[in-house]
PDB file of C-alpha atoms in Angstrom:
ATOM      1  CA  ASP A 412     -12.823 -15.644  -2.474  1.00 64.00           C
ATOM      2  CA  ALA A 413      -9.570 -15.453  -4.157  1.00 82.00           C
ATOM      3  CA  GLY A 414      -7.507 -12.548  -3.532  1.00 92.00           C
ATOM      4  CA  VAL A 415      -5.116 -10.514  -5.728  1.00 95.00           C
ATOM      5  CA  ILE A 416      -2.729 -13.173  -7.560  1.00 96.00           C
ATOM      6  CA  GLN A 417       0.738 -12.251  -8.559  1.00 97.00           C
ATOM      7  CA  SER A 418       3.149 -14.389 -10.263  1.00 96.00           C
ATOM      8  CA  PRO A 419       6.096 -15.099  -9.983  1.00 97.00           C
ATOM      9  CA  ARG A 420       6.431 -14.707  -6.293  1.00 96.00           C
ATOM     10  CA  HIS A 421      10.355 -14.648  -6.628  1.00 97.00           C
ATOM     11  CA  GLU A 422      12.305 -13.519  -9.773  1.00 97.00           C
ATOM     12  CA  VAL A 423      16.228 -13.453 -10.125  1.00 97.00           C
ATOM     13  CA  THR A 424      17.438 -12.397 -13.394  1.00 97.00           C
ATOM     14  CA  GLU A 425      20.597 -10.934 -14.808  1.00 96.00           C
ATOM     15  CA  MET A 426      20.962  -7.313 -15.834  1.00 97.00           C
ATOM     16  CA  GLY A 427      19.625  -6.747 -19.222  1.00 96.00           C
ATOM     17  CA  GLN A 428      17.315  -9.379 -19.308  1.00 97.00           C
ATOM     18  CA  GLU A 429      13.511  -8.806 -19.937  1.00 97.00           C
ATOM     19  CA  VAL A 430      11.390  -9.572 -16.782  1.00 97.00           C
ATOM     20  CA  THR A 431       7.712  -9.855 -16.838  1.00 98.00           C
ATOM     21  CA  LEU A 432       5.335  -9.667 -13.656  1.00 98.00           C
ATOM     22  CA  ARG A 433       2.014 -10.745 -13.853  1.00 98.00           C
ATOM     23  CA  CYS A 434      -1.231 -10.018 -11.730  1.00 98.00           C
ATOM     24  CA  LYS A 435      -4.898 -11.203 -11.410  1.00 97.00           C
ATOM     25  CA  PRO A 436      -7.217  -8.865  -9.731  1.00 96.00           C
ATOM     26  CA  ILE A 437      -9.818  -9.873  -7.482  1.00 94.00           C
ATOM     27  CA  SER A 438     -12.983 -10.776  -9.538  1.00 94.00           C
ATOM     28  CA  GLY A 439     -15.457  -7.581  -9.896  1.00 91.00           C
ATOM     29  CA  HIS A 440     -12.812  -5.027  -9.159  1.00 91.00           C
ATOM     30  CA  ASN A 441     -12.419  -2.423 -11.892  1.00 90.00           C
ATOM     31  CA  SER A 442      -9.128  -0.778 -10.628  1.00 91.00           C
ATOM     32  CA  LEU A 443      -5.699  -2.073 -10.595  1.00 94.00           C
ATOM     33  CA  PHE A 444      -2.551  -0.620  -9.312  1.00 94.00           C
ATOM     34  CA  TRP A 445       1.028  -1.383  -9.522  1.00 96.00           C
ATOM     35  CA  TYR A 446       3.508  -0.468  -6.637  1.00 96.00           C
ATOM     36  CA  ARG A 447       7.201  -0.903  -5.953  1.00 96.00           C
ATOM     37  CA  GLN A 448       8.690  -1.096  -2.441  1.00 96.00           C
ATOM     38  CA  THR A 449      12.312  -0.611  -1.714  1.00 94.00           C
ATOM     39  CA  MET A 450      14.032   0.272   1.661  1.00 90.00           C
ATOM     40  CA  MET A 451      15.144   3.658   0.171  1.00 90.00           C
ATOM     41  CA  ARG A 452      12.040   4.962  -1.436  1.00 90.00           C
ATOM     42  CA  GLY A 453       9.369   2.916   0.578  1.00 91.00           C
ATOM     43  CA  LEU A 454       5.965   2.142  -1.266  1.00 92.00           C
ATOM     44  CA  GLU A 455       5.502   4.149  -4.434  1.00 91.00           C
ATOM     45  CA  LEU A 456       2.602   3.842  -6.955  1.00 92.00           C
ATOM     46  CA  LEU A 457       3.823   3.041 -10.686  1.00 95.00           C
ATOM     47  CA  ILE A 458       0.660   3.130 -12.617  1.00 94.00           C
ATOM     48  CA  TYR A 459      -2.819   2.686 -11.999  1.00 90.00           C
ATOM     49  CA  PHE A 460      -5.605   1.523 -14.437  1.00 92.00           C
ATOM     50  CA  ASN A 461      -9.438   1.911 -14.332  1.00 90.00           C
ATOM     51  CA  ASN A 462     -11.648  -0.066 -16.487  1.00 91.00           C
ATOM     52  CA  ASN A 463      -8.457  -1.486 -17.984  1.00 93.00           C
ATOM     53  CA  VAL A 464      -7.505   2.177 -19.276  1.00 93.00           C
ATOM     54  CA  PRO A 465      -4.127   3.340 -17.737  1.00 92.00           C
ATOM     55  CA  ILE A 466      -5.103   6.426 -15.816  1.00 88.00           C
ATOM     56  CA  ASP A 467      -1.759   7.822 -14.350  1.00 87.00           C
ATOM     57  CA  ASP A 468       1.562   6.471 -15.220  1.00 90.00           C
ATOM     58  CA  SER A 469       3.536   9.223 -13.792  1.00 88.00           C
ATOM     59  CA  GLY A 470       5.262   6.681 -11.307  1.00 90.00           C
ATOM     60  CA  MET A 471       6.861   4.895 -14.039  1.00 93.00           C
ATOM     61  CA  PRO A 472      10.417   5.261 -13.582  1.00 86.00           C
ATOM     62  CA  GLU A 473      11.489   5.424 -17.379  1.00 83.00           C
ATOM     63  CA  ASP A 474      10.833   4.011 -20.576  1.00 90.00           C
ATOM     64  CA  ARG A 475      12.267   0.652 -19.644  1.00 95.00           C
ATOM     65  CA  PHE A 476       9.112   0.053 -17.686  1.00 96.00           C
ATOM     66  CA  SER A 477       5.796  -0.776 -19.266  1.00 96.00           C
ATOM     67  CA  ALA A 478       2.458  -2.002 -18.035  1.00 97.00           C
ATOM     68  CA  LYS A 479      -0.603  -3.361 -19.819  1.00 97.00           C
ATOM     69  CA  MET A 480      -3.966  -4.591 -18.962  1.00 97.00           C
ATOM     70  CA  PRO A 481      -5.674  -6.300 -21.921  1.00 96.00           C
ATOM     71  CA  ASN A 482      -8.779  -7.428 -19.928  1.00 95.00           C
ATOM     72  CA  ALA A 483     -10.447  -6.796 -16.606  1.00 94.00           C
ATOM     73  CA  SER A 484      -8.852 -10.042 -15.111  1.00 95.00           C
ATOM     74  CA  PHE A 485      -4.998  -9.788 -16.229  1.00 96.00           C
ATOM     75  CA  SER A 486      -2.300  -7.165 -16.054  1.00 98.00           C
ATOM     76  CA  THR A 487       1.340  -7.433 -16.700  1.00 98.00           C
ATOM     77  CA  LEU A 488       4.439  -5.064 -15.831  1.00 98.00           C
ATOM     78  CA  LYS A 489       7.266  -5.497 -17.940  1.00 97.00           C
ATOM     79  CA  ILE A 490      11.094  -4.328 -17.505  1.00 97.00           C
ATOM     80  CA  GLN A 491      13.142  -4.513 -20.645  1.00 96.00           C
ATOM     81  CA  PRO A 492      15.995  -4.094 -20.167  1.00 96.00           C
ATOM     82  CA  SER A 493      16.273  -4.870 -16.268  1.00 96.00           C
ATOM     83  CA  GLU A 494      18.951  -3.102 -14.196  1.00 96.00           C
ATOM     84  CA  PRO A 495      20.225  -3.953 -10.873  1.00 96.00           C
ATOM     85  CA  ARG A 496      18.258  -0.720  -9.378  1.00 95.00           C
ATOM     86  CA  ASP A 497      15.104  -2.259 -10.269  1.00 96.00           C
ATOM     87  CA  SER A 498      15.213  -5.048  -7.631  1.00 97.00           C
ATOM     88  CA  ALA A 499      12.449  -4.432  -5.177  1.00 97.00           C
ATOM     89  CA  VAL A 500       9.017  -5.920  -4.150  1.00 97.00           C
ATOM     90  CA  TYR A 501       6.563  -5.221  -6.617  1.00 98.00           C
ATOM     91  CA  PHE A 502       2.974  -5.350  -5.670  1.00 97.00           C
ATOM     92  CA  CYS A 503      -0.232  -5.325  -7.739  1.00 97.00           C
ATOM     93  CA  ALA A 504      -3.410  -4.101  -5.758  1.00 94.00           C
ATOM     94  CA  SER A 505      -7.059  -3.887  -6.931  1.00 93.00           C
ATOM     95  CA  GLY A 506     -10.302  -2.094  -5.774  1.00 89.00           C
ATOM     96  CA  LEU A 507     -13.507  -0.492  -6.777  1.00 82.00           C
ATOM     97  CA  SER A 508     -13.019   2.987  -8.229  1.00 70.00           C
ATOM     98  CA  ASP A 509     -16.518   3.845  -8.873  1.00 63.00           C
ATOM     99  CA  TYR A 510     -16.654   4.672  -5.218  1.00 55.00           C
ATOM    100  CA  PRO A 511     -13.093   5.129  -3.754  1.00 59.00           C
ATOM    101  CA  ASP A 512     -12.587   2.113  -1.959  1.00 68.00           C
ATOM    102  CA  THR A 513     -10.025  -0.056  -0.282  1.00 83.00           C
ATOM    103  CA  GLN A 514      -7.285  -1.351  -2.479  1.00 89.00           C
ATOM    104  CA  TYR A 515      -6.617  -5.049  -1.764  1.00 91.00           C
ATOM    105  CA  PHE A 516      -2.854  -6.086  -2.347  1.00 94.00           C
ATOM    106  CA  GLY A 517      -1.332  -9.303  -3.723  1.00 95.00           C
ATOM    107  CA  PRO A 518       1.503 -11.154  -1.920  1.00 94.00           C
ATOM    108  CA  GLY A 519       4.084  -9.179  -4.164  1.00 96.00           C
ATOM    109  CA  THR A 520       6.840 -10.434  -6.516  1.00 97.00           C
ATOM    110  CA  ARG A 521      10.374 -10.272  -5.056  1.00 97.00           C
ATOM    111  CA  LEU A 522      12.617  -9.267  -8.268  1.00 98.00           C
ATOM    112  CA  THR A 523      16.435  -9.452  -7.932  1.00 97.00           C
ATOM    113  CA  VAL A 524      18.456  -8.403 -10.984  1.00 97.00           C
ATOM    114  CA  LEU A 525      21.976  -9.401 -10.504  1.00 96.00           C
TER     115      LEU A 525
ATOM    116  CA  ALA B 780      -0.142  17.413  -3.020  1.00 76.00           C
ATOM    117  CA  GLN B 781      -0.989  14.981  -0.347  1.00 85.00           C
ATOM    118  CA  LYS B 782       1.504  13.549   2.102  1.00 93.00           C
ATOM    119  CA  VAL B 783       1.668  11.285   5.027  1.00 96.00           C
ATOM    120  CA  THR B 784       3.883  11.347   7.700  1.00 97.00           C
ATOM    121  CA  GLN B 785       4.878   8.760  10.276  1.00 97.00           C
ATOM    122  CA  ALA B 786       7.568  10.306  12.449  1.00 97.00           C
ATOM    123  CA  GLN B 787       8.111   7.074  14.249  1.00 96.00           C
ATOM    124  CA  THR B 788      10.289   4.762  12.426  1.00 95.00           C
ATOM    125  CA  GLU B 789      10.781   1.950  14.968  1.00 97.00           C
ATOM    126  CA  ILE B 790       8.889   1.202  18.073  1.00 97.00           C
ATOM    127  CA  SER B 791       9.868  -1.760  20.607  1.00 97.00           C
ATOM    128  CA  VAL B 792       7.502  -2.658  23.471  1.00 97.00           C
ATOM    129  CA  VAL B 793       7.225  -5.696  25.648  1.00 97.00           C
ATOM    130  CA  GLU B 794       4.175  -8.084  25.290  1.00 97.00           C
ATOM    131  CA  LYS B 795       1.121  -6.692  26.782  1.00 97.00           C
ATOM    132  CA  GLU B 796       2.067  -2.935  26.571  1.00 97.00           C
ATOM    133  CA  ASP B 797      -0.146  -0.752  24.857  1.00 97.00           C
ATOM    134  CA  VAL B 798       1.436   0.963  21.898  1.00 97.00           C
ATOM    135  CA  THR B 799       0.316   3.951  19.785  1.00 97.00           C
ATOM    136  CA  LEU B 800       1.530   4.438  16.120  1.00 98.00           C
ATOM    137  CA  ASP B 801       1.170   7.976  14.968  1.00 97.00           C
ATOM    138  CA  CYS B 802      -0.010   9.326  11.427  1.00 98.00           C
ATOM    139  CA  VAL B 803      -0.155  12.936  10.044  1.00 98.00           C
ATOM    140  CA  TYR B 804      -1.425  13.733   6.914  1.00 97.00           C
ATOM    141  CA  GLU B 805      -1.583  16.642   4.504  1.00 95.00           C
ATOM    142  CA  THR B 806      -4.339  17.308   1.912  1.00 92.00           C
ATOM    143  CA  ARG B 807      -6.141  20.124   0.300  1.00 89.00           C
ATOM    144  CA  ASP B 808      -9.159  18.108  -0.261  1.00 86.00           C
ATOM    145  CA  THR B 809     -12.146  18.156   1.878  1.00 85.00           C
ATOM    146  CA  THR B 810     -13.099  14.678   0.886  1.00 86.00           C
ATOM    147  CA  TYR B 811     -10.510  11.910   1.585  1.00 89.00           C
ATOM    148  CA  TYR B 812      -9.964   8.484   3.065  1.00 90.00           C
ATOM    149  CA  LEU B 813      -7.386   7.593   5.466  1.00 92.00           C
ATOM    150  CA  PHE B 814      -6.152   3.758   5.805  1.00 93.00           C
ATOM    151  CA  TRP B 815      -3.952   1.696   8.017  1.00 96.00           C
ATOM    152  CA  TYR B 816      -2.128  -1.483   6.436  1.00 96.00           C
ATOM    153  CA  LYS B 817      -0.118  -4.039   8.079  1.00 97.00           C
ATOM    154  CA  GLN B 818       2.842  -5.712   6.596  1.00 96.00           C
ATOM    155  CA  PRO B 819       4.204  -8.825   8.805  1.00 94.00           C
ATOM    156  CA  PRO B 820       7.528 -10.383   8.007  1.00 92.00           C
ATOM    157  CA  SER B 821       5.875 -12.589   5.373  1.00 90.00           C
ATOM    158  CA  GLY B 822       5.712  -9.296   3.303  1.00 90.00           C
ATOM    159  CA  GLU B 823       2.079  -9.259   2.323  1.00 91.00           C
ATOM    160  CA  LEU B 824       0.084  -5.943   2.921  1.00 93.00           C
ATOM    161  CA  VAL B 825      -2.986  -6.507   5.017  1.00 93.00           C
ATOM    162  CA  PHE B 826      -5.753  -3.833   5.098  1.00 92.00           C
ATOM    163  CA  LEU B 827      -6.927  -3.084   8.731  1.00 93.00           C
ATOM    164  CA  ILE B 828      -9.033  -0.025   8.374  1.00 91.00           C
ATOM    165  CA  ARG B 829     -10.405   2.674   6.159  1.00 88.00           C
ATOM    166  CA  ARG B 830     -12.053   5.850   7.596  1.00 89.00           C
ATOM    167  CA  ASN B 831     -13.513   8.835   5.478  1.00 86.00           C
ATOM    168  CA  SER B 832     -12.952  12.387   6.203  1.00 88.00           C
ATOM    169  CA  PHE B 833     -16.557  13.060   7.225  1.00 87.00           C
ATOM    170  CA  ASP B 834     -16.354  10.425   9.985  1.00 84.00           C
ATOM    171  CA  GLU B 835     -14.466  11.565  13.080  1.00 82.00           C
ATOM    172  CA  GLN B 836     -15.752   8.744  15.086  1.00 82.00           C
ATOM    173  CA  ASN B 837     -13.059   6.576  16.684  1.00 84.00           C
ATOM    174  CA  GLU B 838     -13.246   2.967  15.791  1.00 85.00           C
ATOM    175  CA  ILE B 839     -12.274  -0.167  18.014  1.00 86.00           C
ATOM    176  CA  SER B 840     -12.069  -3.672  16.635  1.00 87.00           C
ATOM    177  CA  GLY B 841     -10.778  -5.843  19.234  1.00 92.00           C
ATOM    178  CA  ARG B 842      -7.365  -4.842  20.535  1.00 94.00           C
ATOM    179  CA  TYR B 843      -7.132  -2.362  17.763  1.00 95.00           C
ATOM    180  CA  SER B 844      -8.181   1.314  17.889  1.00 93.00           C
ATOM    181  CA  TRP B 845      -7.972   4.318  15.944  1.00 93.00           C
ATOM    182  CA  ASN B 846      -8.279   7.951  16.516  1.00 94.00           C
ATOM    183  CA  PHE B 847      -9.072  10.600  13.939  1.00 94.00           C
ATOM    184  CA  GLN B 848      -8.721  14.056  14.614  1.00 93.00           C
ATOM    185  CA  LYS B 849      -9.153  16.475  11.724  1.00 92.00           C
ATOM    186  CA  SER B 850      -8.303  19.514  13.679  1.00 92.00           C
ATOM    187  CA  THR B 851      -4.701  18.028  13.993  1.00 94.00           C
ATOM    188  CA  SER B 852      -4.760  16.138  10.886  1.00 95.00           C
ATOM    189  CA  SER B 853      -3.955  12.904  12.688  1.00 96.00           C
ATOM    190  CA  PHE B 854      -5.020   9.323  12.313  1.00 96.00           C
ATOM    191  CA  ASN B 855      -3.439   7.337  15.114  1.00 96.00           C
ATOM    192  CA  PHE B 856      -3.591   3.548  15.685  1.00 96.00           C
ATOM    193  CA  THR B 857      -3.521   1.963  19.205  1.00 96.00           C
ATOM    194  CA  ILE B 858      -2.691  -1.685  19.845  1.00 96.00           C
ATOM    195  CA  THR B 859      -3.787  -2.640  23.284  1.00 96.00           C
ATOM    196  CA  ALA B 860      -1.981  -5.408  25.234  1.00 96.00           C
ATOM    197  CA  SER B 861       0.148  -6.062  22.461  1.00 97.00           C
ATOM    198  CA  GLN B 862       1.283  -9.531  21.212  1.00 97.00           C
ATOM    199  CA  VAL B 863       4.298 -10.932  19.564  1.00 96.00           C
ATOM    200  CA  VAL B 864       2.161 -11.574  16.380  1.00 96.00           C
ATOM    201  CA  ASP B 865       1.692  -7.828  16.195  1.00 97.00           C
ATOM    202  CA  SER B 866       5.159  -7.395  15.220  1.00 97.00           C
ATOM    203  CA  ALA B 867       5.056  -5.784  11.714  1.00 97.00           C
ATOM    204  CA  VAL B 868       5.565  -2.767   9.769  1.00 97.00           C
ATOM    205  CA  TYR B 869       2.592  -0.555   9.947  1.00 98.00           C
ATOM    206  CA  PHE B 870       1.657   2.037   7.059  1.00 97.00           C
ATOM    207  CA  CYS B 871      -0.816   4.753   7.165  1.00 97.00           C
ATOM    208  CA  ALA B 872      -2.144   5.929   3.829  1.00 94.00           C
ATOM    209  CA  LEU B 873      -4.054   8.494   2.175  1.00 92.00           C
ATOM    210  CA  SER B 874      -6.486   8.618  -0.798  1.00 87.00           C
ATOM    211  CA  GLU B 875      -8.237  11.809  -2.049  1.00 76.00           C
ATOM    212  CA  ALA B 876     -11.946  11.030  -3.285  1.00 66.00           C
ATOM    213  CA  ASN B 877     -11.559  12.488  -6.658  1.00 62.00           C
ATOM    214  CA  GLY B 878     -13.869  10.387  -9.042  1.00 57.00           C
ATOM    215  CA  ALA B 879     -11.762   7.651 -10.287  1.00 54.00           C
ATOM    216  CA  ASN B 880      -8.738   8.765  -9.057  1.00 57.00           C
ATOM    217  CA  SER B 881      -8.239   6.777  -5.671  1.00 68.00           C
ATOM    218  CA  LYS B 882      -4.350   6.191  -5.656  1.00 76.00           C
ATOM    219  CA  LEU B 883      -2.885   5.901  -2.320  1.00 85.00           C
ATOM    220  CA  THR B 884      -0.001   8.016  -0.964  1.00 90.00           C
ATOM    221  CA  PHE B 885       1.712   5.719   1.997  1.00 93.00           C
ATOM    222  CA  GLY B 886       3.808   7.013   4.871  1.00 95.00           C
ATOM    223  CA  LYS B 887       7.122   5.393   5.256  1.00 94.00           C
ATOM    224  CA  GLY B 888       5.858   2.911   7.832  1.00 96.00           C
ATOM    225  CA  ILE B 889       6.557   2.275  11.381  1.00 97.00           C
ATOM    226  CA  THR B 890       8.322  -0.983  12.461  1.00 97.00           C
ATOM    227  CA  LEU B 891       6.844  -2.459  15.661  1.00 98.00           C
ATOM    228  CA  SER B 892       8.698  -5.129  17.393  1.00 97.00           C
ATOM    229  CA  VAL B 893       6.862  -7.077  20.441  1.00 97.00           C
ATOM    230  CA  ARG B 894       9.148  -8.919  22.359  1.00 96.00           C
ATOM    231  CA  PRO B 895       8.003 -11.759  24.587  1.00 94.00           C
TER     232      PRO B 895
END
């Protein structure tokens, strides 16, 4: 079975540019999570969806960040405009929320904002 | 609020040594889940184990074992006869069983280096 798929795996962009990260969860999973990992702050939950509906976005740093889940098999995390402090590894994870279950993580997207 | 503390930041051992990674958690809930994840140098996060708060039985999987003690709010992870391939960052995490709210709170991670 395919795991969580994220694209791109690496992204290098310049400050001010729009960045879109993509995630395809494991088929059948109904929860999707976006995390950010930095050396300073570790792993932080940004937002999570249940049945395509955003449940908690309190971790989203500011209005420059937005996330969507138009259907059960696709989600995006967008940063506009990007800043150097957004440089991090962004992970997408999926799981089953009907009964709190294990979250399976994608390989991550390493974002570098110059 | 829930919290996970991994007091050890870096551990270095020689191959074949046993090593224990500590995890202490805080939660107000009586029902919760504890996890360990491994992040090897390649960067992905690999699920290792999940334990619910009602099951205090220790678990063994090959060279890995986990000791869950509610009395001390700890969920420690032991690697027996460590190998170089065990070198990674290990994260302990907590999830409160609250309906659809299953977000994870991670500890800061422990960097384990196993030297040949």
